[in-house]
């Protein structure tokens, strides 16, 4: 018999007391913010001790028994399972499952499931930055199997997740292969043993008025402008080192596309992440892809084809020298960001075009391999999502409506 649905308030606790990150022992602990959590996977990156970040009060302490959930922009689906004690941003909730009622890993998968995501989006504040508050989160109702069954389900999902992660690691190995080939053909760009010319990005951009551009800001492109058909919208998540992998599946209408002429990207343009860990990841918009619009966190470069091939420029930016230069112009405490003004002045070594074309031929061969791996990653992601759905469909109540619950004090 299926268990009766219960509110999350009955099976977990939420941290309510805030701590001062400037005081001991908290200043010696690692700090986790939303920008330190990778969407969907929960991978933690770029962590630093709180005392190194000049933080002010208003943080929560958490332990290795907690699940961290980012209440800001629930659509980003940021859920993490830290294996250490630390402090987190006030934009996150440390959720502590009650022993004997809720398994920690099961809770993490539940929070990533699209039923909960739909609930969180529906109950988020209607502002420029959507946020689900503590009271709403705790009203979510779920039919929980016994804890041993929760562990069994979590074990199965962990194994499936490990498979898709291995495929993503294979993709990372192809990135290393391209970097090694770049060094072999052109030498170390820092020492420049072959004496190639050094040029600024702005000097090798095309003469087009909008050759160097970023996406529109603020009200010029809102979520309400997104559509199911039309011209593609390109986000940071679509840019992989040396590979364009359009995961977003978001469009704008033809009318909106025409309105955003300054932010168009076309096949052959170099796309660079303006924000990320780290920023500066570059790839080329492939031939055959429809004319698109970039978002505010993406830089678009249309190059002068008489001087530089787009694939060479992307590889130069992804090289150790390119990353070093981008790091020098990166600002931001928890997540780095670069400006278009600074990026224009980044310099790259420019070998003769025939040399570049030999490298591009190699990139093309590796690109076919990477495309196959990227396809397998997408398949494994899809199968994993289906498995999660299968695991929870019989357990999750589909009648989640806000009901009175037991709430802890704190942020509302």
Short mmCIF file of C-alpha atoms in Angstrom, two decimals:
data_model
loop_
_atom_site.label_atom_id
_atom_site.label_comp_id
_atom_site.label_asym_id
_atom_site.label_seq_id
_atom_site.Cartn_x
_atom_site.Cartn_y
_atom_site.Cartn_z
CA UNK A 1 0.00 0.00 0.00
CA UNK A 2 1.33 3.42 -0.93
CA UNK A 3 2.19 5.60 2.06
CA UNK A 4 0.08 8.67 2.70
CA UNK A 5 1.68 11.87 1.38
CA UNK A 6 3.45 13.97 4.01
CA UNK A 7 4.77 17.51 3.82
CA UNK A 8 8.55 17.96 3.77
CA UNK A 9 8.11 19.86 7.02
CA UNK A 10 7.45 16.51 8.72
CA UNK A 11 10.61 14.78 7.52
CA UNK A 12 13.36 17.41 7.40
CA UNK A 13 14.65 20.51 9.16
CA UNK A 14 15.93 23.74 7.63
CA UNK A 15 18.77 25.76 9.15
CA UNK A 16 17.34 28.92 10.70
CA UNK A 17 20.15 30.50 12.72
CA UNK A 18 22.62 32.59 10.75
CA UNK A 19 26.32 32.79 11.57
CA UNK A 20 29.02 35.43 11.09
CA UNK A 21 31.59 34.21 8.52
CA UNK A 22 34.17 36.64 9.94
CA UNK A 23 34.35 34.81 13.25
CA UNK A 24 35.94 31.51 14.19
CA UNK A 25 35.38 28.73 13.50
CA UNK A 26 33.29 29.84 10.52
CA UNK A 27 36.01 31.92 8.81
CA UNK A 28 38.10 28.74 8.49
CA UNK A 29 35.32 26.77 6.79
CA UNK A 30 34.66 26.45 3.05
CA UNK A 31 31.93 28.73 1.71
CA UNK A 32 29.34 27.46 -0.79
CA UNK A 33 27.21 29.81 -2.86
CA UNK A 34 24.83 29.10 -5.71
CA UNK A 35 27.59 29.92 -8.19
CA UNK A 36 29.68 27.08 -6.73
CA UNK A 37 27.10 24.42 -7.64
CA UNK A 38 26.81 22.99 -11.13
CA UNK A 39 23.22 22.80 -12.34
CA UNK A 40 21.64 19.33 -12.46
CA UNK A 41 24.77 17.41 -11.39
CA UNK A 42 25.36 19.13 -8.04
CA UNK A 43 29.13 19.20 -8.59
CA UNK A 44 30.88 21.67 -6.29
CA UNK A 45 33.68 23.82 -7.73
CA UNK A 46 35.68 26.95 -6.99
CA UNK A 47 35.32 26.65 -3.20
CA UNK A 48 37.34 28.92 -0.91
CA UNK A 49 37.47 29.51 2.82
CA UNK A 50 35.00 32.06 4.11
CA UNK A 51 37.80 34.14 5.64
CA UNK A 52 39.35 34.65 2.18
CA UNK A 53 36.20 36.14 0.65
CA UNK A 54 35.55 39.22 2.83
CA UNK A 55 32.01 38.04 3.48
CA UNK A 56 29.56 39.75 5.78
CA UNK A 57 27.12 38.13 8.19
CA UNK A 58 23.98 36.36 7.05
CA UNK A 59 25.25 32.86 6.29
CA UNK A 60 24.11 29.39 7.35
CA UNK A 61 26.27 26.64 8.81
CA UNK A 62 25.86 23.14 7.36
CA UNK A 63 27.33 19.68 7.86
CA UNK A 64 27.97 16.54 5.80
CA UNK A 65 24.52 15.26 6.79
CA UNK A 66 22.79 18.13 4.96
CA UNK A 67 21.53 18.70 1.43
CA UNK A 68 22.18 22.19 0.01
CA UNK A 69 19.36 23.63 -2.10
CA UNK A 70 19.59 26.97 -3.90
CA UNK A 71 16.32 28.85 -3.46
CA UNK A 72 17.28 31.44 -6.11
CA UNK A 73 16.14 30.70 -9.68
CA UNK A 74 14.80 27.18 -9.01
CA UNK A 75 14.92 26.47 -12.77
CA UNK A 76 18.72 26.17 -12.46
CA UNK A 77 18.14 23.05 -10.34
CA UNK A 78 21.13 23.48 -8.01
CA UNK A 79 21.24 20.75 -5.35
CA UNK A 80 24.47 19.60 -3.67
CA UNK A 81 25.57 16.88 -1.24
CA UNK A 82 28.62 18.26 0.60
CA UNK A 83 30.86 15.78 2.39
CA UNK A 84 32.22 18.42 4.77
CA UNK A 85 31.12 21.04 7.27
CA UNK A 86 31.00 24.60 5.97
CA UNK A 87 28.88 27.71 5.61
CA UNK A 88 26.64 28.69 2.75
CA UNK A 89 25.08 31.77 1.26
CA UNK A 90 21.76 32.97 2.67
CA UNK A 91 20.40 32.28 -0.83
CA UNK A 92 20.67 28.57 -0.04
CA UNK A 93 18.82 26.24 2.31
CA UNK A 94 20.71 23.59 4.27
CA UNK A 95 18.11 20.78 4.50
CA UNK A 96 18.68 18.09 7.13
CA UNK A 97 16.68 14.85 6.70
CA UNK A 98 15.33 13.43 9.94
CA UNK A 99 16.88 10.03 10.72
CA UNK A 100 14.59 7.08 10.12
CA UNK A 101 12.27 9.13 7.91
CA UNK A 102 14.23 10.41 4.93
CA UNK A 103 17.47 9.29 3.24
CA UNK A 104 19.80 12.15 2.27
CA UNK A 105 20.59 11.02 -1.29
CA UNK A 106 16.93 10.21 -1.92
CA UNK A 107 16.06 13.79 -0.90
CA UNK A 108 18.64 15.18 -3.33
CA UNK A 109 17.20 13.22 -6.25
CA UNK A 110 13.67 14.20 -5.20
CA UNK A 111 14.62 17.91 -5.27
CA UNK A 112 16.07 17.51 -8.79
CA UNK A 113 12.98 15.73 -10.10
CA UNK A 114 10.86 17.77 -12.50
CA UNK A 115 7.71 17.37 -10.37
CA UNK A 116 9.42 19.26 -7.55
CA UNK A 117 10.92 21.70 -10.06
CA UNK A 118 7.45 22.47 -11.40
CA UNK A 119 6.21 22.98 -7.85
CA UNK A 120 9.15 25.27 -6.99
CA UNK A 121 8.62 27.41 -10.09
CA UNK A 122 4.90 27.71 -9.38
CA UNK A 123 5.50 28.80 -5.80
CA UNK A 124 8.41 31.18 -6.46
CA UNK A 125 8.07 34.90 -5.95
CA UNK A 126 7.13 36.75 -9.13
CA UNK A 127 10.13 39.08 -9.33
CA UNK A 128 13.08 39.57 -11.66
CA UNK A 129 14.89 36.93 -9.59
CA UNK A 130 12.47 34.05 -8.82
CA UNK A 131 12.87 32.60 -5.33
CA UNK A 132 11.03 29.91 -3.39
CA UNK A 133 10.75 30.71 0.29
CA UNK A 134 11.11 28.30 3.17
CA UNK A 135 7.42 28.05 3.99
CA UNK A 136 6.44 27.12 0.45
CA UNK A 137 9.22 24.53 0.14
CA UNK A 138 8.14 22.78 3.33
CA UNK A 139 4.56 22.35 2.10
CA UNK A 140 5.65 20.07 -0.73
CA UNK A 141 3.98 16.71 -0.16
CA UNK A 142 5.57 13.39 -0.97
CA UNK A 143 4.69 9.71 -0.51
CA UNK A 144 7.83 8.24 1.02
CA UNK A 145 8.71 4.53 0.88
CA UNK A 146 10.52 3.04 3.91
CA UNK A 147 14.08 4.26 4.37
CA UNK A 148 15.66 0.95 3.19
CA UNK A 149 13.70 1.31 -0.07
CA UNK A 150 14.80 4.93 -0.36
CA UNK A 151 18.42 3.78 -0.06
CA UNK A 152 17.89 1.09 -2.71
CA UNK A 153 16.46 3.64 -5.14
CA UNK A 154 19.30 6.09 -4.40
CA UNK A 155 21.87 3.31 -5.00
CA UNK A 156 20.40 2.55 -8.43
CA UNK A 157 20.34 6.23 -9.38
CA UNK A 158 23.91 6.69 -8.15
CA UNK A 159 25.11 3.91 -10.49
CA UNK A 160 23.24 5.38 -13.45
CA UNK A 161 24.61 8.82 -12.65
CA UNK A 162 28.16 7.43 -12.52
CA UNK A 163 27.77 6.10 -16.10
CA UNK A 164 26.76 9.47 -17.51
CA UNK A 165 29.61 11.16 -15.61
CA UNK A 166 32.15 8.78 -17.20
CA UNK A 167 30.93 9.75 -20.64
CA UNK A 168 31.39 13.40 -19.75
CA UNK A 169 34.93 12.58 -18.60
CA UNK A 170 35.59 11.11 -22.06
CA UNK A 171 34.56 14.45 -23.53
CA UNK A 172 37.09 16.19 -21.28
CA UNK A 173 39.85 13.90 -22.60
CA UNK A 174 39.19 15.06 -26.16
CA UNK A 175 39.64 18.65 -24.95
CA UNK A 176 43.10 17.68 -23.67
CA UNK A 177 43.88 16.10 -27.06
CA UNK A 178 43.09 19.35 -28.90
CA UNK A 179 45.22 21.40 -26.51
CA UNK A 180 48.16 19.05 -26.99
CA UNK A 181 47.82 19.25 -30.79
CA UNK A 182 47.71 23.05 -30.61
CA UNK A 183 50.97 23.16 -28.64
CA UNK A 184 52.62 20.65 -30.96
CA UNK A 185 51.77 22.64 -34.10
CA UNK A 186 52.28 26.20 -32.87
CA UNK A 187 54.55 25.93 -29.83
CA UNK A 188 53.92 27.47 -26.44
CA UNK A 189 52.06 30.78 -27.05
CA UNK A 190 53.70 32.27 -23.96
CA UNK A 191 57.30 31.79 -25.07
CA UNK A 192 56.31 31.98 -28.77
CA UNK A 193 59.32 29.99 -30.05
CA UNK A 194 58.22 30.39 -33.69
CA UNK A 195 57.90 34.16 -33.47
CA UNK A 196 54.27 34.44 -34.55
CA UNK A 197 52.68 37.90 -34.69
CA UNK A 198 50.71 38.98 -31.58
CA UNK A 199 47.33 40.58 -32.26
CA UNK A 200 44.38 41.80 -30.19
CA UNK A 201 40.96 40.21 -30.66
CA UNK A 202 39.55 43.51 -31.90
CA UNK A 203 42.23 43.62 -34.64
CA UNK A 204 41.15 40.31 -36.18
CA UNK A 205 37.40 40.90 -35.93
CA UNK A 206 35.53 41.49 -39.17
CA UNK A 207 34.53 44.97 -40.30
CA UNK A 208 30.89 44.24 -39.46
CA UNK A 209 29.43 46.81 -37.07
CA UNK A 210 28.47 44.13 -34.55
CA UNK A 211 31.45 41.82 -35.07
CA UNK A 212 32.24 41.95 -31.34
CA UNK A 213 29.09 41.79 -29.24
CA UNK A 214 27.38 40.30 -26.22
CA UNK A 215 23.74 39.49 -25.68
CA UNK A 216 21.00 41.93 -24.71
CA UNK A 217 20.59 43.07 -21.12
CA UNK A 218 17.55 43.35 -18.87
CA UNK A 219 14.18 44.00 -20.43
CA UNK A 220 15.52 43.65 -23.99
CA UNK A 221 15.27 39.87 -23.68
CA UNK A 222 12.99 38.38 -21.02
CA UNK A 223 11.95 34.83 -20.29
CA UNK A 224 8.53 35.81 -21.57
CA UNK A 225 10.12 36.38 -25.01
CA UNK A 226 11.16 32.73 -25.28
CA UNK A 227 9.23 30.52 -27.67
CA UNK A 228 9.08 26.94 -28.85
CA UNK A 229 9.99 27.78 -32.47
CA UNK A 230 11.79 30.53 -34.35
CA UNK A 231 15.45 31.52 -33.97
CA UNK A 232 17.62 29.72 -31.37
CA UNK A 233 18.82 31.45 -28.20
CA UNK A 234 22.37 30.57 -27.08
CA UNK A 235 23.25 30.37 -23.37
CA UNK A 236 26.54 29.78 -21.55
CA UNK A 237 25.54 26.15 -20.94
CA UNK A 238 25.59 25.53 -24.70
CA UNK A 239 29.32 26.28 -25.00
CA UNK A 240 31.78 23.47 -24.33
CA UNK A 241 35.53 23.86 -24.79
CA UNK A 242 35.96 23.65 -28.56
CA UNK A 243 32.44 22.30 -29.10
CA UNK A 244 29.00 23.86 -29.52
CA UNK A 245 26.36 21.66 -27.88
CA UNK A 246 22.98 23.38 -27.98
CA UNK A 247 21.15 21.95 -24.96
CA UNK A 248 18.87 24.91 -24.31
CA UNK A 249 16.22 24.34 -27.00
CA UNK A 250 14.94 27.89 -26.48
CA UNK A 251 13.85 30.17 -29.34
CA UNK A 252 12.63 33.70 -30.01
CA UNK A 253 10.13 34.73 -32.64
CA UNK A 254 11.21 36.11 -36.02
CA UNK A 255 9.99 39.57 -34.94
CA UNK A 256 12.06 39.47 -31.73
CA UNK A 257 15.08 38.20 -33.66
CA UNK A 258 14.87 41.18 -36.02
CA UNK A 259 14.62 43.52 -33.05
CA UNK A 260 17.87 42.08 -31.59
CA UNK A 261 20.03 42.57 -34.70
CA UNK A 262 23.03 43.71 -32.63
CA UNK A 263 23.17 40.34 -30.87
CA UNK A 264 22.96 37.90 -33.77
CA UNK A 265 25.31 34.93 -34.12
CA UNK A 266 25.76 33.06 -37.39
CA UNK A 267 27.66 29.91 -38.41
CA UNK A 268 31.41 30.55 -38.28
CA UNK A 269 31.20 33.02 -35.40
CA UNK A 270 33.37 32.34 -32.35
CA UNK A 271 31.35 32.14 -29.13
CA UNK A 272 32.98 32.76 -25.75
CA UNK A 273 31.56 32.47 -22.23
CA UNK A 274 31.54 35.83 -20.48
CA UNK A 275 30.79 34.17 -17.13
CA UNK A 276 31.66 30.74 -15.76
CA UNK A 277 34.24 28.67 -13.96
CA UNK A 278 36.36 30.01 -15.48
CA UNK A 279 35.01 32.38 -18.15
CA UNK A 280 36.61 32.39 -21.59
CA UNK A 281 35.49 28.96 -22.84
CA UNK A 282 35.36 29.24 -26.64
CA UNK A 283 33.82 27.31 -29.52
CA UNK A 284 32.59 27.95 -33.06
CA UNK A 285 28.95 28.06 -34.13
CA UNK A 286 28.86 25.20 -36.66
CA UNK A 287 27.82 25.36 -40.28
CA UNK A 288 24.16 24.56 -40.79
CA UNK A 289 23.04 26.01 -37.46
CA UNK A 290 20.32 28.64 -37.92
CA UNK A 291 21.02 32.32 -37.25
CA UNK A 292 20.66 32.78 -33.48
CA UNK A 293 20.69 35.26 -30.61
CA UNK A 294 23.30 35.18 -27.83
CA UNK A 295 22.41 35.97 -24.23
CA UNK A 296 24.14 38.57 -22.05
CA UNK A 297 26.74 36.10 -20.68
CA UNK A 298 28.02 35.11 -24.14
CA UNK A 299 30.51 37.04 -26.32
CA UNK A 300 30.21 36.70 -30.11
CA UNK A 301 33.20 37.34 -32.40
CA UNK A 302 32.83 37.48 -36.19
CA UNK A 303 36.40 37.15 -37.51
CA UNK A 304 38.26 38.50 -40.53
CA UNK A 305 38.56 35.27 -42.54
CA UNK A 306 41.50 36.69 -44.52
CA UNK A 307 43.60 36.65 -41.35
CA UNK A 308 42.26 34.04 -38.98
CA UNK A 309 40.17 30.89 -39.08
CA UNK A 310 37.44 30.75 -36.39
CA UNK A 311 38.52 27.29 -35.20
CA UNK A 312 42.08 28.53 -34.70
CA UNK A 313 40.91 31.53 -32.66
CA UNK A 314 38.71 29.30 -30.47
CA UNK A 315 41.66 26.95 -29.85
CA UNK A 316 43.96 29.89 -29.07
CA UNK A 317 41.48 31.18 -26.48
CA UNK A 318 41.17 27.69 -24.97
CA UNK A 319 44.95 27.30 -24.76
CA UNK A 320 46.85 27.87 -21.53
CA UNK A 321 47.99 31.28 -22.80
CA UNK A 322 44.44 32.31 -23.71
CA UNK A 323 43.10 31.17 -20.35
CA UNK A 324 45.90 33.01 -18.56
CA UNK A 325 44.99 36.26 -20.28
CA UNK A 326 41.29 35.80 -19.59
CA UNK A 327 42.09 35.09 -15.93
CA UNK A 328 43.87 38.45 -15.71
CA UNK A 329 40.73 40.33 -16.75
CA UNK A 330 38.33 38.20 -14.69
CA UNK A 331 36.51 39.83 -11.77
CA UNK A 332 34.04 38.41 -9.25
CA UNK A 333 34.24 36.81 -5.81
CA UNK A 334 32.35 33.52 -6.14
CA UNK A 335 32.00 33.33 -9.92
CA UNK A 336 34.25 34.99 -12.47
CA UNK A 337 33.07 37.40 -15.13
CA UNK A 338 34.78 39.33 -17.91
CA UNK A 339 33.72 42.48 -19.75
CA UNK A 340 33.56 42.92 -23.51
CA UNK A 341 35.73 46.03 -23.18
CA UNK A 342 38.57 44.00 -21.63
CA UNK A 343 38.05 40.97 -23.84
CA UNK A 344 38.57 43.03 -27.00
CA UNK A 345 42.18 43.60 -25.93
CA UNK A 346 43.09 39.95 -25.26
CA UNK A 347 46.00 39.04 -27.52
CA UNK A 348 46.64 35.83 -29.46
CA UNK A 349 49.54 34.58 -31.57
CA UNK A 350 48.69 34.61 -35.28
CA UNK A 351 50.51 32.08 -37.49
CA UNK A 352 50.04 32.20 -41.29
CA UNK A 353 46.64 31.05 -42.51
CA UNK A 354 47.97 27.82 -44.18
CA UNK A 355 49.35 26.73 -40.78
CA UNK A 356 46.00 27.45 -39.19
CA UNK A 357 44.19 25.40 -41.83
CA UNK A 358 46.33 22.33 -41.11
CA UNK A 359 45.27 22.57 -37.48
CA UNK A 360 41.63 23.05 -38.51
CA UNK A 361 41.77 19.79 -40.51
CA UNK A 362 42.82 17.98 -37.32
CA UNK A 363 40.08 19.75 -35.35
CA UNK A 364 37.54 18.53 -37.89
CA UNK A 365 38.61 14.90 -37.44
CA UNK A 366 38.52 15.17 -33.65
CA UNK A 367 35.23 17.03 -33.91
CA UNK A 368 33.56 13.99 -35.44
CA UNK A 369 34.73 11.95 -32.48
CA UNK A 370 33.57 14.59 -30.03
CA UNK A 371 30.21 14.82 -31.74
CA UNK A 372 29.70 11.09 -31.20
CA UNK A 373 30.66 11.37 -27.54
CA UNK A 374 28.40 14.40 -27.10
CA UNK A 375 25.55 12.36 -28.59
CA UNK A 376 26.18 9.54 -26.11
CA UNK A 377 26.23 12.09 -23.28
CA UNK A 378 22.85 13.40 -24.38
CA UNK A 379 21.47 9.86 -24.57
CA UNK A 380 22.80 8.98 -21.10
CA UNK A 381 21.36 12.21 -19.71
CA UNK A 382 17.99 11.38 -21.25
CA UNK A 383 18.03 7.80 -19.96
CA UNK A 384 19.06 8.96 -16.51
CA UNK A 385 16.20 11.47 -16.43
CA UNK A 386 13.78 8.71 -17.47
CA UNK A 387 15.11 6.43 -14.73
CA UNK A 388 14.69 9.15 -12.11
CA UNK A 389 11.17 9.73 -13.36
CA UNK A 390 10.39 6.01 -13.14
CA UNK A 391 11.78 5.85 -9.62
CA UNK A 392 9.67 8.73 -8.34
CA UNK A 393 6.48 8.52 -10.36
CA UNK A 394 5.07 5.84 -8.08
CA UNK A 395 6.32 7.60 -4.96
CA UNK A 396 5.67 11.29 -5.55
CA UNK A 397 2.24 12.70 -4.96
CA UNK A 398 0.99 14.48 -8.06
CA UNK A 399 -1.47 16.52 -5.99
CA UNK A 400 1.05 18.82 -4.35
CA UNK A 401 -0.86 21.82 -3.12
CA UNK A 402 0.23 24.21 -0.38
CA UNK A 403 -1.11 23.00 2.96
CA UNK A 404 -0.43 24.13 6.52
CA UNK A 405 2.75 22.62 7.92
CA UNK A 406 5.29 22.95 10.70
CA UNK A 407 7.79 25.63 9.79
CA UNK A 408 11.03 26.76 11.35
CA UNK A 409 11.64 30.42 11.93
CA UNK A 410 13.82 32.44 9.60
CA UNK A 411 13.67 33.73 6.06
CA UNK A 412 10.16 33.98 4.59
#
